[in-house]
Short mmCIF file of C-alpha atoms and ligand atoms in Angstrom, two decimals:
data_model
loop_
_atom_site.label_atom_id
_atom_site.label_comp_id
_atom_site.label_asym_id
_atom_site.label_seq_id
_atom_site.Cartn_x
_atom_site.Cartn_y
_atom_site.Cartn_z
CA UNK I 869 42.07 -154.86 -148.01
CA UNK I 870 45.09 -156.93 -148.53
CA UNK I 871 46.25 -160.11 -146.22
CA UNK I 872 49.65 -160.16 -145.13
CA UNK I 873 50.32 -163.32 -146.81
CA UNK I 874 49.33 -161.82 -150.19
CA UNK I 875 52.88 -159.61 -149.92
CA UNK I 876 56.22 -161.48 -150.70
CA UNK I 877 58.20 -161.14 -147.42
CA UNK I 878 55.78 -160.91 -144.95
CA UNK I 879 54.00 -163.13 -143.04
CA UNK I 880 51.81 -162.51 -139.36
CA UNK I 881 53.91 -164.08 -136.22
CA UNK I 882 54.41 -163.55 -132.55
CA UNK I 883 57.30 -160.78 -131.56
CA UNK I 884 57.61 -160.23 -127.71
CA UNK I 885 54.09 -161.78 -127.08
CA UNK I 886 52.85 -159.31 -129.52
CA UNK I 887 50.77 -159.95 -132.37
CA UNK I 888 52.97 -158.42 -135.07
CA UNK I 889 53.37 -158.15 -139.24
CA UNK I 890 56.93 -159.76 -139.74
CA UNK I 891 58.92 -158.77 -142.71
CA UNK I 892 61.91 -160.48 -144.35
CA UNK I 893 63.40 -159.41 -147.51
CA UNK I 894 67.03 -159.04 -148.66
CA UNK I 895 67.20 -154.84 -147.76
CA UNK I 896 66.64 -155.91 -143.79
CA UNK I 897 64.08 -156.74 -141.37
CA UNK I 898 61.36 -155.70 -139.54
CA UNK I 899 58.19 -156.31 -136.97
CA UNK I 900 55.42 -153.72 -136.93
CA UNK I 901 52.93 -154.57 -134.09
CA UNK I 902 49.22 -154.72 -134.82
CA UNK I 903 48.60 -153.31 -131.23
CA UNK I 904 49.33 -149.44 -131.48
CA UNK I 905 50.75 -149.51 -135.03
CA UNK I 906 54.27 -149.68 -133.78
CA UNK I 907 57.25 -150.52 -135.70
CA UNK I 908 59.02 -152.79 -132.74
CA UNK I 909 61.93 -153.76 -134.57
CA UNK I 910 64.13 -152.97 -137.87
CA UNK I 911 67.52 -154.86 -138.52
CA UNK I 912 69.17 -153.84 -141.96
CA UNK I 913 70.67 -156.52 -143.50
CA UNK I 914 74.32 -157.44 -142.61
CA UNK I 915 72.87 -157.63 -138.92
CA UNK I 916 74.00 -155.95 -135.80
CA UNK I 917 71.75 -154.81 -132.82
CA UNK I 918 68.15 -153.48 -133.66
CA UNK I 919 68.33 -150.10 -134.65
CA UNK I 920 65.08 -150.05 -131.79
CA UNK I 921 65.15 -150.41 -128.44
CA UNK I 922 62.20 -152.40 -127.00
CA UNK I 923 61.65 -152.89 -123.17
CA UNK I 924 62.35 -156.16 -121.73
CA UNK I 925 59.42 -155.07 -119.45
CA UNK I 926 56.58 -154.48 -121.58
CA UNK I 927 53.08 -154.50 -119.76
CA UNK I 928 50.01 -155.62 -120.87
CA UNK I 929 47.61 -153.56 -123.38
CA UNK I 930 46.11 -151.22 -122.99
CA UNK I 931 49.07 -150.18 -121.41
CA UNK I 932 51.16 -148.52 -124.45
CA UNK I 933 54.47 -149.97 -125.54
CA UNK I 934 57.32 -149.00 -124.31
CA UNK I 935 59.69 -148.94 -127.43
CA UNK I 936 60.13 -149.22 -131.01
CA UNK I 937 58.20 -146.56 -132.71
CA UNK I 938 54.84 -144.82 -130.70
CA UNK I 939 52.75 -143.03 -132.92
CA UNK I 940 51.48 -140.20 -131.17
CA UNK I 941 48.28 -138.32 -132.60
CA UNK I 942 45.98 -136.48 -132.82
CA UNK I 943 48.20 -134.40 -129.85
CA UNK I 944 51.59 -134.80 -128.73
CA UNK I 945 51.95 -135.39 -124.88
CA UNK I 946 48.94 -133.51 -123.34
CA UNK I 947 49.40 -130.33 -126.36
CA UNK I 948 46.64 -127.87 -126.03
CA UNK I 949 44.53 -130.65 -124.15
CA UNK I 950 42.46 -131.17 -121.06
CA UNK I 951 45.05 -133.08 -117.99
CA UNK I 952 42.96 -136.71 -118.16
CA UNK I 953 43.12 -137.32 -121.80
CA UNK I 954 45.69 -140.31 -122.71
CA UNK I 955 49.67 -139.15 -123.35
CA UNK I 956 50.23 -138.95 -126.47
CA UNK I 957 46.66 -139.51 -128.09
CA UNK I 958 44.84 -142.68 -129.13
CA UNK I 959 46.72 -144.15 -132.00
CA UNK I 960 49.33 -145.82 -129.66
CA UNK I 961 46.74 -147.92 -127.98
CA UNK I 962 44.80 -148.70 -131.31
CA UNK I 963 44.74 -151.83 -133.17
CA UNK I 964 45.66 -151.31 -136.13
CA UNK I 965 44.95 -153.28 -139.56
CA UNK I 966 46.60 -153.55 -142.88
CA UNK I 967 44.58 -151.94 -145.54
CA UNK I 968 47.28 -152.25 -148.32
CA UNK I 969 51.14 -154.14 -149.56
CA UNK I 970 53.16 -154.68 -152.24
CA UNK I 971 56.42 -155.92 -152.91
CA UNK I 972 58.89 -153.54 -154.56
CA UNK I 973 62.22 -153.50 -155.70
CA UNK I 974 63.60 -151.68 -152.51
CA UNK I 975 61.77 -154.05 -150.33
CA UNK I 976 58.08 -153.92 -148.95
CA UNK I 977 55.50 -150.97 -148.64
CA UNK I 978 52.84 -151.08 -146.21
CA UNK I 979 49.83 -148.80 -145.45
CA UNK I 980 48.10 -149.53 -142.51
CA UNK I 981 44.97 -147.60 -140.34
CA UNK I 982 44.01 -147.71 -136.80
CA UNK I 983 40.50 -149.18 -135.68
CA UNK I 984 38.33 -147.63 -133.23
CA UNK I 985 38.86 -144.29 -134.02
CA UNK I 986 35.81 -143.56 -135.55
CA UNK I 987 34.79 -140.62 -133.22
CA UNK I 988 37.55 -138.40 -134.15
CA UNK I 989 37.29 -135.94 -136.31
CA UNK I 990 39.99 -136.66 -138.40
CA UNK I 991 41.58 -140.09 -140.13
CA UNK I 992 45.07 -141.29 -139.87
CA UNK I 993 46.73 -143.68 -142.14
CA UNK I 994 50.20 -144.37 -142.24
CA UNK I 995 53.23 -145.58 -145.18
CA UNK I 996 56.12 -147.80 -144.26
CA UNK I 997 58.48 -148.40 -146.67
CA UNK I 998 61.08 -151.35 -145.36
CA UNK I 999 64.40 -151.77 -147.16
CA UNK I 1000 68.02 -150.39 -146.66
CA UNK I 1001 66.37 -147.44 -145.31
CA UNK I 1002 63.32 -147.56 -143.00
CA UNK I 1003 60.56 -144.72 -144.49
CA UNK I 1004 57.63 -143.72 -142.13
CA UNK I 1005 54.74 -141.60 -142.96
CA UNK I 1006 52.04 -140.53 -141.32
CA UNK I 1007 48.68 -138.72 -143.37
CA UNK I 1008 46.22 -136.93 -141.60
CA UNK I 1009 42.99 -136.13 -143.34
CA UNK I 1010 40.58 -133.46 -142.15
CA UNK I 1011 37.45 -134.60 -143.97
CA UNK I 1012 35.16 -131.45 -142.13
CA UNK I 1013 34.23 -128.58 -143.07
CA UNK I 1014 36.37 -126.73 -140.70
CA UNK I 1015 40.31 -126.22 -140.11
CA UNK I 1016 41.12 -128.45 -137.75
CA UNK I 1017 44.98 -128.41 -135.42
CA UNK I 1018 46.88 -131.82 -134.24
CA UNK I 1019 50.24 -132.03 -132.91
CA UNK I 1020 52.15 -135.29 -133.27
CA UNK I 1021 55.30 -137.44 -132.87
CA UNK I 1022 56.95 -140.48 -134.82
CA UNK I 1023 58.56 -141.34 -131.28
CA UNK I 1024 61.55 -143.27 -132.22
CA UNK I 1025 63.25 -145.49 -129.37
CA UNK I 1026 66.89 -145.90 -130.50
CA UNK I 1027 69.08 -149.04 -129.15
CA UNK I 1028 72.11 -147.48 -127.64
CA UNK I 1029 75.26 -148.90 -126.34
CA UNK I 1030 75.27 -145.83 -123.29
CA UNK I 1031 73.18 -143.38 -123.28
CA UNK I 1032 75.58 -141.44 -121.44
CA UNK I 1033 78.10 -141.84 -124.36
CA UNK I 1034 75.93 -140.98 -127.43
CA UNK I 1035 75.61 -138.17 -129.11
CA UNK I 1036 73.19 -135.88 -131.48
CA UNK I 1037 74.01 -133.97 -134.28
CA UNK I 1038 72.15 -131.45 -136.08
CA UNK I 1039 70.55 -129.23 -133.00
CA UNK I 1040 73.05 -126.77 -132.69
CA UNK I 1041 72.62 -123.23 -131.81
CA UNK I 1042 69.17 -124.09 -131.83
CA UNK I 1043 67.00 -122.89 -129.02
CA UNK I 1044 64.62 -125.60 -126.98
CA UNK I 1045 61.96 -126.08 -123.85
CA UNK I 1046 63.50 -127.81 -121.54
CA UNK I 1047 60.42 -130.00 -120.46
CA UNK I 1048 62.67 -130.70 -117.11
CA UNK I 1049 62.80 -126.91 -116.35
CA UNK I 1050 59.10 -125.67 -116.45
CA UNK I 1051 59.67 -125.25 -120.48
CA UNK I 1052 62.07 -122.16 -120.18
CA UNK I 1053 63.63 -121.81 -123.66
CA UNK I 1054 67.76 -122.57 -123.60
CA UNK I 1055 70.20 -122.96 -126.11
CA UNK I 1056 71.65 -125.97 -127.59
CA UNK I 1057 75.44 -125.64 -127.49
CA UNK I 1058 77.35 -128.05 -130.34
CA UNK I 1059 76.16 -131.70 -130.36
CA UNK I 1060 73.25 -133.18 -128.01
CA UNK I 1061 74.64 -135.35 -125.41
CA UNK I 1062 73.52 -136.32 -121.66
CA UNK I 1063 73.46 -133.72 -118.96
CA UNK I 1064 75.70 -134.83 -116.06
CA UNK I 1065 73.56 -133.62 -113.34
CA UNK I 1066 70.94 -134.64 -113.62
CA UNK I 1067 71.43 -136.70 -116.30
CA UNK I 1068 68.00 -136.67 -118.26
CA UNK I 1069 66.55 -135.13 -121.08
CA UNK I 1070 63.55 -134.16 -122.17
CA UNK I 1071 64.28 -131.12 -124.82
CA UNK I 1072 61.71 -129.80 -127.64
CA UNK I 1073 63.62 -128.10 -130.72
CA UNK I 1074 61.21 -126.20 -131.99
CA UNK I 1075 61.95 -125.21 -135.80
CA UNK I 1076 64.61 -128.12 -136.07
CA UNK I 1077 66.60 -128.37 -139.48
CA UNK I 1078 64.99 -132.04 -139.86
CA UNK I 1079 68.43 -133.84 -140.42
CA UNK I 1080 69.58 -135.84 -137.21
CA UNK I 1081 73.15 -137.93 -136.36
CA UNK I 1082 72.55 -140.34 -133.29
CA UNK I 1083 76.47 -141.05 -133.01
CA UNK I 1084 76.77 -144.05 -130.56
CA UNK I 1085 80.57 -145.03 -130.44
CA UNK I 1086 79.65 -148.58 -128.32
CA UNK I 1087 77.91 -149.86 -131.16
CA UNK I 1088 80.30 -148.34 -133.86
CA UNK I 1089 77.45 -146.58 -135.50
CA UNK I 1090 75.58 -143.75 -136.64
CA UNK I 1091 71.69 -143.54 -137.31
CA UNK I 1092 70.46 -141.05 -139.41
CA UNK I 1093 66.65 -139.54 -138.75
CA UNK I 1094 65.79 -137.47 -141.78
CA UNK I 1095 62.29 -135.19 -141.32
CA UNK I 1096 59.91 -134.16 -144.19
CA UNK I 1097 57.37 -131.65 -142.67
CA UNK I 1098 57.81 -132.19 -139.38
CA UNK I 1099 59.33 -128.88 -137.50
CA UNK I 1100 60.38 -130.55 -134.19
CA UNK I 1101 62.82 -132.40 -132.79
CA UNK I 1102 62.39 -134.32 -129.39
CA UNK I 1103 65.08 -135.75 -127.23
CA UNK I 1104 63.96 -137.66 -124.51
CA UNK I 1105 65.57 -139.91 -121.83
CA UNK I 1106 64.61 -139.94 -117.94
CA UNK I 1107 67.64 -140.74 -116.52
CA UNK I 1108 68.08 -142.92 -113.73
CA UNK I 1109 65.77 -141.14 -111.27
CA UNK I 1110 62.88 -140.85 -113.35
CA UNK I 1111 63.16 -144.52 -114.77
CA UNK I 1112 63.52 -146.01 -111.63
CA UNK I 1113 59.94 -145.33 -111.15
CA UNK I 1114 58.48 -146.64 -114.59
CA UNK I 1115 57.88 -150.41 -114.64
CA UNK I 1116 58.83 -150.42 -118.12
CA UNK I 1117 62.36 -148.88 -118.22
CA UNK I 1118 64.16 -149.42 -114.63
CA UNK I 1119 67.87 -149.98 -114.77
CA UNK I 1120 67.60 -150.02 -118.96
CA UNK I 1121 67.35 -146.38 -118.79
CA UNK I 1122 71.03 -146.80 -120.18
CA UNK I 1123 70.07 -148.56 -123.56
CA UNK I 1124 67.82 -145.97 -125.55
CA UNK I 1125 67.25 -142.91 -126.40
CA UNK I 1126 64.48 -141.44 -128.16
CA UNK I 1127 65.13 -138.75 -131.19
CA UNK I 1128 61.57 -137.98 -132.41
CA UNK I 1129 59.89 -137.08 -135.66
CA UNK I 1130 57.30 -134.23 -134.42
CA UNK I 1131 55.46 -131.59 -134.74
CA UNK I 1132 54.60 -130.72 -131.55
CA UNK I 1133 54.86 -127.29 -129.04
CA UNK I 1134 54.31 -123.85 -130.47
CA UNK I 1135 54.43 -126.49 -133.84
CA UNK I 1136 50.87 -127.12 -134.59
CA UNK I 1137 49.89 -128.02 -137.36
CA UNK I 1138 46.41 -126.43 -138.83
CA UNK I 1139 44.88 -129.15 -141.57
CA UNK I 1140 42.57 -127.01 -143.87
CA UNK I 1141 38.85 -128.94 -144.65
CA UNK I 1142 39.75 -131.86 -147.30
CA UNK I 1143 43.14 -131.15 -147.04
CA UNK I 1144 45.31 -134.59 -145.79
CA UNK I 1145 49.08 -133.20 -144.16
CA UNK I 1146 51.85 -136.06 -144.38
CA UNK I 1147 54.54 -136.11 -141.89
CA UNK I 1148 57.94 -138.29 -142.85
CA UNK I 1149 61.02 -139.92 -141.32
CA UNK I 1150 63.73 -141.69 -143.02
CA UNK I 1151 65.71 -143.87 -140.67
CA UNK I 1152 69.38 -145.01 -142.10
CA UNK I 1153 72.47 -146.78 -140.12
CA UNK I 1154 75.82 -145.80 -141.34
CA UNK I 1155 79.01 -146.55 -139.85
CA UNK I 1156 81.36 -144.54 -137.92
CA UNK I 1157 84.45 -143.11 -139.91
CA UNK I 1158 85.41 -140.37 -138.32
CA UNK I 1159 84.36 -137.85 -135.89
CA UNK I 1160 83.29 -134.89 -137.58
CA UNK I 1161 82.46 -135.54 -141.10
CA UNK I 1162 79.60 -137.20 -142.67
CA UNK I 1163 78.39 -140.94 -142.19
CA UNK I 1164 79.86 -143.74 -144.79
CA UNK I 1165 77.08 -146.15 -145.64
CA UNK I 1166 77.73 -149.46 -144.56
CA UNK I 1167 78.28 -151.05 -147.65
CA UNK I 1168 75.65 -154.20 -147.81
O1 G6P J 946 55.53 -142.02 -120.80
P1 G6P J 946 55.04 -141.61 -122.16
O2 G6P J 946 53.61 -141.11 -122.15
O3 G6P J 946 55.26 -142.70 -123.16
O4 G6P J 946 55.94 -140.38 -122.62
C1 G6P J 946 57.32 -140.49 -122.68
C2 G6P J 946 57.91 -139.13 -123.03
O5 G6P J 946 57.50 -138.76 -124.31
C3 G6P J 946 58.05 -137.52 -124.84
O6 G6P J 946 59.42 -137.66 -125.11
C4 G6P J 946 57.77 -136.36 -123.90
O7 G6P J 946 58.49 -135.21 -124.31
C5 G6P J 946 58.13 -136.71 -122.48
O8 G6P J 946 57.70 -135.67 -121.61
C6 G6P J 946 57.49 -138.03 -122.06
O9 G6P J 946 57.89 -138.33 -120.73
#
């Protein structure tokens, strides 16, 4: 086990009343808080907005965070579940502890585990690599004697100038279940952006490439979400109908929207006895150069 204070650049504090691990080095910053496991902030250096959007609302645990990073396991929404388990599985309400951290020359690396979670019949322990880039992982061990499924998200909140104005690249031509249509299947069409009427999303990609452009022209950026082993792509935003009836979103409906890591749907993933599967995300922030080629990196 390893204290925070042990590790160069980070330190235990207080971010939005939550009990967080704070991290300061050169390559950026970020929060990670203790309650659900959830990365709640991440600032490359040279500034600007958080690359997360956090609600100004947040209730009280248990209630789960609205913002930053959810981890959702063992199941992804309700997936192949009874209707009065938790959304999105246990880990987001889970305390989590540090169980290892070092210093490196690209910034910090933390592995962390969730508590309480010793009924399950799997174990989940997760990587975070914080520098220029912001590396997630998330290892699921099946330490049985029998295959055993999960379905899961890395359930990134991004900050967003508009909503309405941003776009995602990487999803077309692909086909997706439309969550706000009974799950019919439809087909993407060029880049991700908004509906008009009714302006909300909640699309599953089923099969996605892995490579995903958030293009938000407000804040004169691009974020990059790059997928290792994870077959889904989520985009979710209520709109302003939906919000107006969670506590915890409201009138920001405007501010975020969430491009997630999954695997998740038809997407299951089957961990064999003593096998561990590892799920990754690699979140980058680029500038805006043009407005169809490739990101330039925002030189630091
Ligand atoms: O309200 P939560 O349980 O945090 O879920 C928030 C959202 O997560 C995902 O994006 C799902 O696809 C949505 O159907 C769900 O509404």
């Amino acid at each position: 086990m390893t204290t925070p204070e042990e590790i160069p650049g980070v330190r235990v504090g207080t971010v939005a009343g939550l009990d967080a691990l704070i991290v300061e080095t050169p390559q950026s910053t970020a929060a990670i808080s203790l309650f659900g496991g959830q990365v709640i902030s991440f600032v490359p250096a040279g500034g600007g907005p958080d690359v997360l959007w956090l609600s100004p609302h947040l209730a009280d645990p248990p209630t789960p965070l609205r913002g930053g990073t959810p981890v959702c396991w063992p199941y992804f929404a309700r997936d192949g579940q009874p209707d009065d388990v938790p959304s999105h599985g246990y880990a987001r309400t889970a305390t989590w502890v540090l169980t290892d951290g070092r210093r490196t020359g690209r910034g910090v690396e933390l592995d962390l585990e969730p508590s309480g979670l010793d009924d399950l019949d799997l174990r989940l322990r997760m990587t975070l690599r914080i520098g220029d880039t912001l590396e997630h992982g998330l290892h699921t061990h099946n330490p049985g004697t029998a295959p055993a499924t999960i379905t899961e998200a890395l359930h990134n909140y991004f900050r967003v100038a508009d909503v309405t104005r941003v776009r995602v690249r990487g999803l077309d031509t692909l086909t997706y279940l439309d969550k706000f249509d009974h799950s019919n299947p439809h087909v993407q069409h060029g880049d991700w952006a908004l509906p008009e009427e009714p302006a909300r999303s909640d699309r599953l990609y089923p099969d996605a490439p892995g490579t995903y452009h958030l293009i938000d022209p407000g804040l004169d950026r691009e974020i990059q979400v790059s997928v290792r082993d994870g077959r889904t792509a989520v985009v979710w935003n209520p709109g302003a109908d939906v919000a107006a009836g969670m506590a915890d979103v409201g009138s920001s409906w405007r501010e975020f929207v969430c491009v997630e890591a999954a695997n998740a749907g038809p997407d299951v993933v089957v961990v064999p006895p003593g096998a561990t599967h590892s799920m990754w995300q690699s979140i980058s922030v680029h500038g805006i150069t043009d407005g169809e080629g490739g990101p330039t990196v925002v030189p630091s």
